[in-house]
PDB file of C-alpha atoms and ligand atoms in Angstrom:
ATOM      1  CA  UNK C1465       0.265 234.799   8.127  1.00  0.00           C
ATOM      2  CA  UNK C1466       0.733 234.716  12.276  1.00  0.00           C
ATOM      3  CA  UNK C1467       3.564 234.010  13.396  1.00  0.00           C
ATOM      4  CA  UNK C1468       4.293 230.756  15.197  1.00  0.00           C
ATOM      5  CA  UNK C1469       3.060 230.769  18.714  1.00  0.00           C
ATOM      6  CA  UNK C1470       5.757 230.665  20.929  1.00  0.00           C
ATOM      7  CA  UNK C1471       5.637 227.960  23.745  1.00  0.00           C
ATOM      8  CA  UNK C1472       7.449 228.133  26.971  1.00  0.00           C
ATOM      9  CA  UNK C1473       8.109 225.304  29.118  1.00  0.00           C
ATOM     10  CA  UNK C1474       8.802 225.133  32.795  1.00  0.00           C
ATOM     11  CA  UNK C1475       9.655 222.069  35.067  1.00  0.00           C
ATOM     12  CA  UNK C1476      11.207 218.793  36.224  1.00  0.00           C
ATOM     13  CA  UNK C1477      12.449 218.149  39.375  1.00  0.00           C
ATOM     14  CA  UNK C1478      16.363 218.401  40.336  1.00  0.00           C
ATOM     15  CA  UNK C1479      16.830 215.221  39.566  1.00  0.00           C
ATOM     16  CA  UNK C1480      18.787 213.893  36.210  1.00  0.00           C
ATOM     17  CA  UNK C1481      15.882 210.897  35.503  1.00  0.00           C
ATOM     18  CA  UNK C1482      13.009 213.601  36.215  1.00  0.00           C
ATOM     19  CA  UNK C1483       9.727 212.047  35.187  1.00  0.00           C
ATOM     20  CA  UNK C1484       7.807 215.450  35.427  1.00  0.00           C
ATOM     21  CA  UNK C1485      10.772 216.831  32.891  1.00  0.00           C
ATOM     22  CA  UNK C1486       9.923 214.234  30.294  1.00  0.00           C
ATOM     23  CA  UNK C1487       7.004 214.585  30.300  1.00  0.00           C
ATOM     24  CA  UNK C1488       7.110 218.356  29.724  1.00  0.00           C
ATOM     25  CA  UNK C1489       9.110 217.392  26.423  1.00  0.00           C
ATOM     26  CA  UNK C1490       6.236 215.479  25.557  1.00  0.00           C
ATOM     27  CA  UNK C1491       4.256 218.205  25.445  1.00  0.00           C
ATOM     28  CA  UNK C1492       6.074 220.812  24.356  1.00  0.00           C
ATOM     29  CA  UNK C1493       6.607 217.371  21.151  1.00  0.00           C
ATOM     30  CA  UNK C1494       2.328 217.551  20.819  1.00  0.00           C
ATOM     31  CA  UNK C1495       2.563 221.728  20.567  1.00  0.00           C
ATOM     32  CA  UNK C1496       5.584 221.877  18.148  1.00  0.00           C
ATOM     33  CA  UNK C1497       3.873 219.326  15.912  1.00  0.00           C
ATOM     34  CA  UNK C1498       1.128 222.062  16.093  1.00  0.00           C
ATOM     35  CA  UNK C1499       3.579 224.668  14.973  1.00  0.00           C
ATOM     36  CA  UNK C1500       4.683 226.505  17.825  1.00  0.00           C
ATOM     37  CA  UNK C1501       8.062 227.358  18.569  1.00  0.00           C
ATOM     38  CA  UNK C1502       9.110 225.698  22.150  1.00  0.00           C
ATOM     39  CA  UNK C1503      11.954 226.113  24.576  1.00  0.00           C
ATOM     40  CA  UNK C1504      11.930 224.278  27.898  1.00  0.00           C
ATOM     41  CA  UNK C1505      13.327 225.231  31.091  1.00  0.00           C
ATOM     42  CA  UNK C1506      14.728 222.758  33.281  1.00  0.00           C
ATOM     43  CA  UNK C1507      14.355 223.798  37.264  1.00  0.00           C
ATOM     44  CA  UNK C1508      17.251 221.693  37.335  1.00  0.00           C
ATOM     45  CA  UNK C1509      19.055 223.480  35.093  1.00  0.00           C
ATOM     46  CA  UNK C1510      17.791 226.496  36.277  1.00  0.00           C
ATOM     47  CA  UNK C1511      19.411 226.289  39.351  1.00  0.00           C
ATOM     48  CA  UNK C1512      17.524 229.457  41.225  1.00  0.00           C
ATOM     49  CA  UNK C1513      18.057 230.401  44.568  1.00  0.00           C
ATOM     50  CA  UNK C1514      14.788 230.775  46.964  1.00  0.00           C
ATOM     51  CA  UNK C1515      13.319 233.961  46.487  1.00  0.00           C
ATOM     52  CA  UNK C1516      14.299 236.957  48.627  1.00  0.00           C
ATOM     53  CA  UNK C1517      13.889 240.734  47.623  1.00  0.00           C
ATOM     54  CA  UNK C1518      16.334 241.230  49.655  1.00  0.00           C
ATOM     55  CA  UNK C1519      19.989 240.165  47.243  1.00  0.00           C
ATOM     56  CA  UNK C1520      21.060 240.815  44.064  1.00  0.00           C
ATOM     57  CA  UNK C1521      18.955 239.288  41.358  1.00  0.00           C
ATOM     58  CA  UNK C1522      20.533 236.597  40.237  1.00  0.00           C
ATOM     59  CA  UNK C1523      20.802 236.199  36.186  1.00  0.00           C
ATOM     60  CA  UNK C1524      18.829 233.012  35.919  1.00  0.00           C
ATOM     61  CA  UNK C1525      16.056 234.704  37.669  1.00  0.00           C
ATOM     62  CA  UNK C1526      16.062 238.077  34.840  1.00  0.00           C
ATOM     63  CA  UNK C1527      16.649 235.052  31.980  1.00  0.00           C
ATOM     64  CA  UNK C1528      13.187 233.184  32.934  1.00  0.00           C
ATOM     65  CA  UNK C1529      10.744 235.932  33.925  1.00  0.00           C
ATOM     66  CA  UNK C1530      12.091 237.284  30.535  1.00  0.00           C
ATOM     67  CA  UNK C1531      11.240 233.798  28.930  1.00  0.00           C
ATOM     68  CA  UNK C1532       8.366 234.010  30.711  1.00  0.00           C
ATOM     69  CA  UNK C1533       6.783 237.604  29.628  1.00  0.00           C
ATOM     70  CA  UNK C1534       7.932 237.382  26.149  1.00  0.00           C
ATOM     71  CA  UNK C1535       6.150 233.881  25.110  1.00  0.00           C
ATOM     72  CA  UNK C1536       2.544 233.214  24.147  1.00  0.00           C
ATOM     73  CA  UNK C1537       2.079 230.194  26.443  1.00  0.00           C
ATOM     74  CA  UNK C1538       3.276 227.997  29.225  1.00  0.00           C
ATOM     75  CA  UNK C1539       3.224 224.645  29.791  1.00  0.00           C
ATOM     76  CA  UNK C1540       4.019 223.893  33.502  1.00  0.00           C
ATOM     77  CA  UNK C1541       5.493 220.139  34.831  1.00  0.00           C
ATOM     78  CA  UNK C1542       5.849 219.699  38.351  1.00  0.00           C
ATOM     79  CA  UNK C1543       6.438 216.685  40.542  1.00  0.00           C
ATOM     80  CA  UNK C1544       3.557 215.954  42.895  1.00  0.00           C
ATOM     81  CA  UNK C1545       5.615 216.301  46.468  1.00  0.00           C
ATOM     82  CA  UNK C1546       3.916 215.904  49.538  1.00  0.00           C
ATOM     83  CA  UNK C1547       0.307 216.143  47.778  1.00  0.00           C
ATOM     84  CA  UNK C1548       1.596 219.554  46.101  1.00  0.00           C
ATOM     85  CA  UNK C1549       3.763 221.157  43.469  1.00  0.00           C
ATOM     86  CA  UNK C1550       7.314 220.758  44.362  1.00  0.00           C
ATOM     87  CA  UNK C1551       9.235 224.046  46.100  1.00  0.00           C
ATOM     88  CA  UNK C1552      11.887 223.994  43.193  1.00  0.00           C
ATOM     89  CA  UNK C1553       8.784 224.644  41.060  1.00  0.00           C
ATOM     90  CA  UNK C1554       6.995 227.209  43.188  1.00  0.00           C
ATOM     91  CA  UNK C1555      10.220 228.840  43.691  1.00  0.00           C
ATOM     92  CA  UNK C1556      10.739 229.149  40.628  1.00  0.00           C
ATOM     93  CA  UNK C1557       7.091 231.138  40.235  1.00  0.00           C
ATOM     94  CA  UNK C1558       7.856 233.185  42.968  1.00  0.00           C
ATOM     95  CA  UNK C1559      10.660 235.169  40.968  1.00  0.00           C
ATOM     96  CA  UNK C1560       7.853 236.317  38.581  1.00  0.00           C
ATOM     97  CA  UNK C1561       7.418 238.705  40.687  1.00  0.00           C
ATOM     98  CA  UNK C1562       9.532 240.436  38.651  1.00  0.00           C
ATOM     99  CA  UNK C1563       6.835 240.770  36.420  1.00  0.00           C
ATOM    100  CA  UNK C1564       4.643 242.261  38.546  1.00  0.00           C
ATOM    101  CA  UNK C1565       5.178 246.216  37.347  1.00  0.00           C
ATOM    102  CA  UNK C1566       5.186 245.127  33.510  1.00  0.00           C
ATOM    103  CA  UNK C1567       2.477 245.815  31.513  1.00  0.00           C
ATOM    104  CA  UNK C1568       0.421 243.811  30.881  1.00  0.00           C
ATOM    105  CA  UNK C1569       1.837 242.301  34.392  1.00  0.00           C
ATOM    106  CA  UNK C1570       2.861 238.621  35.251  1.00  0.00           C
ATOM    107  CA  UNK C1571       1.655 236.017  32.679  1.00  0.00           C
ATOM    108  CA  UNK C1572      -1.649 238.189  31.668  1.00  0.00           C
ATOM    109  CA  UNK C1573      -3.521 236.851  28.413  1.00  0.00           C
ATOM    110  CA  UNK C1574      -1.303 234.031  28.436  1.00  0.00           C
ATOM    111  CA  UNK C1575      -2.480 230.063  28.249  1.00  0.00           C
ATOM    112  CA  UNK C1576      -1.191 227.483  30.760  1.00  0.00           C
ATOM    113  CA  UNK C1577      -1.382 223.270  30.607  1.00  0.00           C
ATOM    114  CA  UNK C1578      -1.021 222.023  33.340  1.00  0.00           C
ATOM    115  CA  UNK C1579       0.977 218.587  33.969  1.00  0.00           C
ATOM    116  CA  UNK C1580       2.499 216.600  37.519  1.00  0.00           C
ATOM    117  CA  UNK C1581       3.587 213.303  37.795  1.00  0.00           C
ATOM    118  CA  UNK C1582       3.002 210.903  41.313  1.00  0.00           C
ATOM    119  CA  UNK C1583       4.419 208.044  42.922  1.00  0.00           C
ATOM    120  CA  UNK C1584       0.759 207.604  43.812  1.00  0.00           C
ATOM    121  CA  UNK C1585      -2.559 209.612  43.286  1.00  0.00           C
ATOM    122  CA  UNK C1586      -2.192 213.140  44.766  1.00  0.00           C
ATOM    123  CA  UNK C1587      -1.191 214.472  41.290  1.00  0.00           C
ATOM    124  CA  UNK C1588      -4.246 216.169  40.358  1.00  0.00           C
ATOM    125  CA  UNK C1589      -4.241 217.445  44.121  1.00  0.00           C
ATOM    126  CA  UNK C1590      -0.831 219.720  42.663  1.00  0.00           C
ATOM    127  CA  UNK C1591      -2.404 220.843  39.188  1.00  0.00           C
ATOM    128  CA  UNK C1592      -5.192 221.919  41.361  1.00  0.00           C
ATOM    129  CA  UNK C1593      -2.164 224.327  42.973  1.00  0.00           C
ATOM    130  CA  UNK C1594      -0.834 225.092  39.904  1.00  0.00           C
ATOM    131  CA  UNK C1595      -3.826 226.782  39.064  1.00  0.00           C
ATOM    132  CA  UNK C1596      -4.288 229.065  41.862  1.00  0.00           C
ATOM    133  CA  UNK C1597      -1.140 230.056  40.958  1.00  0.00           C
ATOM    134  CA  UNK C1598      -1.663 230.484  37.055  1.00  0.00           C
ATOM    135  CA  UNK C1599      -4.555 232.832  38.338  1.00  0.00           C
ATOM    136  CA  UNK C1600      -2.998 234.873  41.054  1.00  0.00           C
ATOM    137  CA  UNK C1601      -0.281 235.270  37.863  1.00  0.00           C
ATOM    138  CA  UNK C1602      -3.223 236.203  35.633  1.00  0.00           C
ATOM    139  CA  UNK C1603      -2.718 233.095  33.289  1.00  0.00           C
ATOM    140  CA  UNK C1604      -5.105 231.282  32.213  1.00  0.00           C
ATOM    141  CA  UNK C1605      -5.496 226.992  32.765  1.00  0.00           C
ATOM    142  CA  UNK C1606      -6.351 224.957  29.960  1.00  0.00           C
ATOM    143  CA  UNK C1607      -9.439 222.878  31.171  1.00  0.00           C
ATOM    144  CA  UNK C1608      -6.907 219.776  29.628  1.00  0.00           C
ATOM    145  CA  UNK C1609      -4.680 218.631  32.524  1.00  0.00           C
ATOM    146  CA  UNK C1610      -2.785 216.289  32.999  1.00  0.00           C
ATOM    147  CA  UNK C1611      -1.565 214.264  36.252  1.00  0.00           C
ATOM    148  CA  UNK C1612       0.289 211.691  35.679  1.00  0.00           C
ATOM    149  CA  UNK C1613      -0.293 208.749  38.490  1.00  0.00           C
ATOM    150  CA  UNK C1614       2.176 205.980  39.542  1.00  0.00           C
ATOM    151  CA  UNK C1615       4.533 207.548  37.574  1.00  0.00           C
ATOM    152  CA  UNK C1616       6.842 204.266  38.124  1.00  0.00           C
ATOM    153  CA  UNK C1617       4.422 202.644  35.290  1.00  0.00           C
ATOM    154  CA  UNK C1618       4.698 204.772  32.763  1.00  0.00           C
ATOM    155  CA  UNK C1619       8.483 205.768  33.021  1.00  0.00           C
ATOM    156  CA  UNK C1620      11.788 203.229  33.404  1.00  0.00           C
ATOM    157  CA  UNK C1621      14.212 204.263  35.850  1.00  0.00           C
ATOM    158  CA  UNK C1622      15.845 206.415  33.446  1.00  0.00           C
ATOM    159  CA  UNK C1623      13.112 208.825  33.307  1.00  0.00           C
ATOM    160  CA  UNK C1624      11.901 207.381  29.689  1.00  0.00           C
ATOM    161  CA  UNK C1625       8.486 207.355  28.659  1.00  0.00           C
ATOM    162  CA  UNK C1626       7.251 203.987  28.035  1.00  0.00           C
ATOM    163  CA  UNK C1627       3.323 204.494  28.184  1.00  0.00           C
ATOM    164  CA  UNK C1628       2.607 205.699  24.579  1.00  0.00           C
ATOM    165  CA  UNK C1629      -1.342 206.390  25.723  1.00  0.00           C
ATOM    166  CA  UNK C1630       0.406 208.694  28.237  1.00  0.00           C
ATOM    167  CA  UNK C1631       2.401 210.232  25.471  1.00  0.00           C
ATOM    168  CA  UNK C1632      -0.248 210.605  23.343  1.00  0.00           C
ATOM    169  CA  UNK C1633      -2.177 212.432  25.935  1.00  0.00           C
ATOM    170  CA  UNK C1634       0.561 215.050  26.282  1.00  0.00           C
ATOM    171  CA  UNK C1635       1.097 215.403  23.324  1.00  0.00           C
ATOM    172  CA  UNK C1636      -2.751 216.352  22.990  1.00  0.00           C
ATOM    173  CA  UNK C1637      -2.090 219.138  25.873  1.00  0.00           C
ATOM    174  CA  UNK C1638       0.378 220.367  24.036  1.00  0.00           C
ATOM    175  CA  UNK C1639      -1.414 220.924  20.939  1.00  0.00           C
ATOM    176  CA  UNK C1640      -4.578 222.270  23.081  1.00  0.00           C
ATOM    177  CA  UNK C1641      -2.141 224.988  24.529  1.00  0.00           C
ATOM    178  CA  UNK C1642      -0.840 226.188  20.564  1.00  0.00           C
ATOM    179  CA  UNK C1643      -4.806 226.287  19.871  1.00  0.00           C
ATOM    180  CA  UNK C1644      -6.033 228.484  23.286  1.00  0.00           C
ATOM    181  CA  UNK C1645      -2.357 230.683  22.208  1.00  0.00           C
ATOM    182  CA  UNK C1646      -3.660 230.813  18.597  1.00  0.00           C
ATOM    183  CA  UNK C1647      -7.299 232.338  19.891  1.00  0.00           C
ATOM    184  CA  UNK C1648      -5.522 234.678  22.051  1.00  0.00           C
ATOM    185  CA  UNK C1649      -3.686 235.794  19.261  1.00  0.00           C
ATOM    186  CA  UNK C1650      -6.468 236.014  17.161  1.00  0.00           C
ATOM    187  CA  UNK C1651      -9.225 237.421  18.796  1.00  0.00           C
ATOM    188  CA  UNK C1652      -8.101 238.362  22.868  1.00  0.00           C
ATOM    189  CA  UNK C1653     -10.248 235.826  24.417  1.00  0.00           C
ATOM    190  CA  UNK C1654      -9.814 232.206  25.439  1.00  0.00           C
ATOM    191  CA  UNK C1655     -13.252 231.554  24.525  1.00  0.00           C
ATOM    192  CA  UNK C1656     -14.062 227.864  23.454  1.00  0.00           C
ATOM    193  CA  UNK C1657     -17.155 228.664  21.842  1.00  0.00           C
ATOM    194  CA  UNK C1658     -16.121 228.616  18.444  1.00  0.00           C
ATOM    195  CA  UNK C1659     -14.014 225.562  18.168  1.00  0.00           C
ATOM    196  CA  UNK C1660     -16.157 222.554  19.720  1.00  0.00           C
ATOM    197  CA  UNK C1661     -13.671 220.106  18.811  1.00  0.00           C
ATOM    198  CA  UNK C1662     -12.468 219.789  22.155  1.00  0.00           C
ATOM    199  CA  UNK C1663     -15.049 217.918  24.611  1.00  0.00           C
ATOM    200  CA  UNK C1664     -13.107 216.396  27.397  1.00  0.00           C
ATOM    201  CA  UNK C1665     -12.049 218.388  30.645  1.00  0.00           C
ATOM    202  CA  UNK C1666      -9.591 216.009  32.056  1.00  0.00           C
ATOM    203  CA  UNK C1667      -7.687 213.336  29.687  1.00  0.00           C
ATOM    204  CA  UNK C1668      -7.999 210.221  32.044  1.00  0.00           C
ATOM    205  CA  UNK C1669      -4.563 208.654  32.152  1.00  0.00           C
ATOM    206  CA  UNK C1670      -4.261 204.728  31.486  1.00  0.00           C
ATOM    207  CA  UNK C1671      -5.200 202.668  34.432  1.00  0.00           C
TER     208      UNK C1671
HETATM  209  C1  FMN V1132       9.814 214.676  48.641  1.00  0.00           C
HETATM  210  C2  FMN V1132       8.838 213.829  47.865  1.00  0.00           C
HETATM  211  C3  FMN V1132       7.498 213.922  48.150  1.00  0.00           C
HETATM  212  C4  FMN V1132       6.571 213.156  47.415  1.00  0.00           C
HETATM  213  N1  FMN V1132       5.245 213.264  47.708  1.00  0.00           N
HETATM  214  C5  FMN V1132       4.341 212.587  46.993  1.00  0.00           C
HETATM  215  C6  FMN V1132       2.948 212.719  47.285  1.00  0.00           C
HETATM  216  O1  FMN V1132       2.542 213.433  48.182  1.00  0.00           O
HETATM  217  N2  FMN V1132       2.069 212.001  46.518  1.00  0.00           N
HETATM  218  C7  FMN V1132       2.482 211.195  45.493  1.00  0.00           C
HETATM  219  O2  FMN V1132       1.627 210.600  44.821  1.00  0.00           O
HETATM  220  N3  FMN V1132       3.805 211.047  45.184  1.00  0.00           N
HETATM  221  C8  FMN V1132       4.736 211.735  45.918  1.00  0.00           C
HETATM  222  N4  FMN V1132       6.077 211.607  45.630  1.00  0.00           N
HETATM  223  C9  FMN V1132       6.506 210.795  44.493  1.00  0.00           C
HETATM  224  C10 FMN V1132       6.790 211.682  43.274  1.00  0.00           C
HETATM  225  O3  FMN V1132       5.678 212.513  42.975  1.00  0.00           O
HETATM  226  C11 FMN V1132       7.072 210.846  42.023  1.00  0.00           C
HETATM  227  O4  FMN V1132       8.166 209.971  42.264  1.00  0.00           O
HETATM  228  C12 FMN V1132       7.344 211.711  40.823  1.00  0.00           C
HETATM  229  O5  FMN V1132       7.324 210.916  39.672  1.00  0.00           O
HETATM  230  C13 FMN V1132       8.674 212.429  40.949  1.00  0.00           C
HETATM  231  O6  FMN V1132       8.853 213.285  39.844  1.00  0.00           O
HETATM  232  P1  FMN V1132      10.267 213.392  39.112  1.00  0.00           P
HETATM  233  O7  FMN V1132      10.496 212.064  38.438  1.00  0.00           O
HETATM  234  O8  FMN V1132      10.104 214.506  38.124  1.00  0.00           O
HETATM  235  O9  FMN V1132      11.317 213.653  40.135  1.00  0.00           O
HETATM  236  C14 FMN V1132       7.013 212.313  46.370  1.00  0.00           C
HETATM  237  C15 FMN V1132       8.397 212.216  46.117  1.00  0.00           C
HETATM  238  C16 FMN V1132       9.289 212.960  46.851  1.00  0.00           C
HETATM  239  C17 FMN V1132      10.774 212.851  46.540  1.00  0.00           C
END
């Protein structure tokens, strides 16, 4: 039997009620009801300085890139700031640099999902950014994304989720990320042709 697929995920903003954290735990909730094995990783735990080659690198830095090369798939959750991904978040892609001289290099053969949350309506304006990103790191998107809008509707104050068609929805991504991992596993490819279960390209969030 394979072994579970092994589902990293990165985000949240710095702050304690992050919206774009909880949601990440949504979806790492819809891929470890798949079967995968999850671990997230706050940004705000994290705590990484901004990239320079130029210092010692710090610990936190080694302890994600390592989190990073060693799992099957991502799941990325970023804030949408100023119609992008946060810095926190791309900073925190930067250091996989570290990756770059490993072989196979960066996030190669690896599935990402793709989630933001938005005050407004720019969100899908910062998955869009998250996947040049997943492809300059060799990744590869799940055609499922999800960005989140008016994130003050679907979470209280506290950072809770309260929209359960929003859950459900991650929860979905979640699970679509264990399958693309599972077909990587299986056969190399993230080739869609033989499982036509999934139609949609973009799960429309509650208006
Ligand atoms: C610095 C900053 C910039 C923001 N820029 C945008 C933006 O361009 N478009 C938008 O829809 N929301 C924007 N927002 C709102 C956030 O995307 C929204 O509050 C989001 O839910 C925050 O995520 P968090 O709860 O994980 O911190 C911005 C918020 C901040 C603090």
């Amino acid at each position: 039997m394979a072994r579970p697929v092994q589902v990293v995920g990165l985000g949240g903003s710095l702050r304690a009620e992050s919206t774009s954290r909880t949601a990440l735990e949504a979806a790492l909730d819809g891929a470890a009801a798949d079967g995968a094995d999850t671990r997230l990783i706050s940004l705000r735990d994290l705590d990484l300085p901004m990239y320079t080659a130029e210092r010692a690198i710090p610990s936190a830095a080694h302890e994600f890139a390592e989190a990073a090369h060693g799992c099957d798939a991502m799941i990325w959750s970023s804030p949408t700031y100023q119609g992008s991904v946060s810095g926190a978040f791309k900073n925190a892609l930067d250091w996989l640099i570290l990756l770059a001289e490993r072989e196979p290099p960066y996030l190669a053969n690896k599935p990402v999902g793709l989630i933001t949350t938005a005050g407004g309506v720019h969100g899908l304006q910062a998955v869009n950014t998250m996947d040049f990103i997943a492809r300059s790191l060799r990744a590869w998107s799940v055609p499922l994304v999800l960005p989140v809008p008016q994130s003050w509707r679907s979470f209280d104050p506290d950072g809770r989720l309260i929209d359960e068609a929003i859950a459900a929805q991650l929860r979905a991504l979640g699970a679509e990320v264990v399958r693309a991992a599972r077909q990587f596993q299986a056969s190399g490819t993230c080739d869609y042709a033989e499982d036509r279960t999934f139609t949609s390209t973009a799960a429309q969030p509650a208006t």
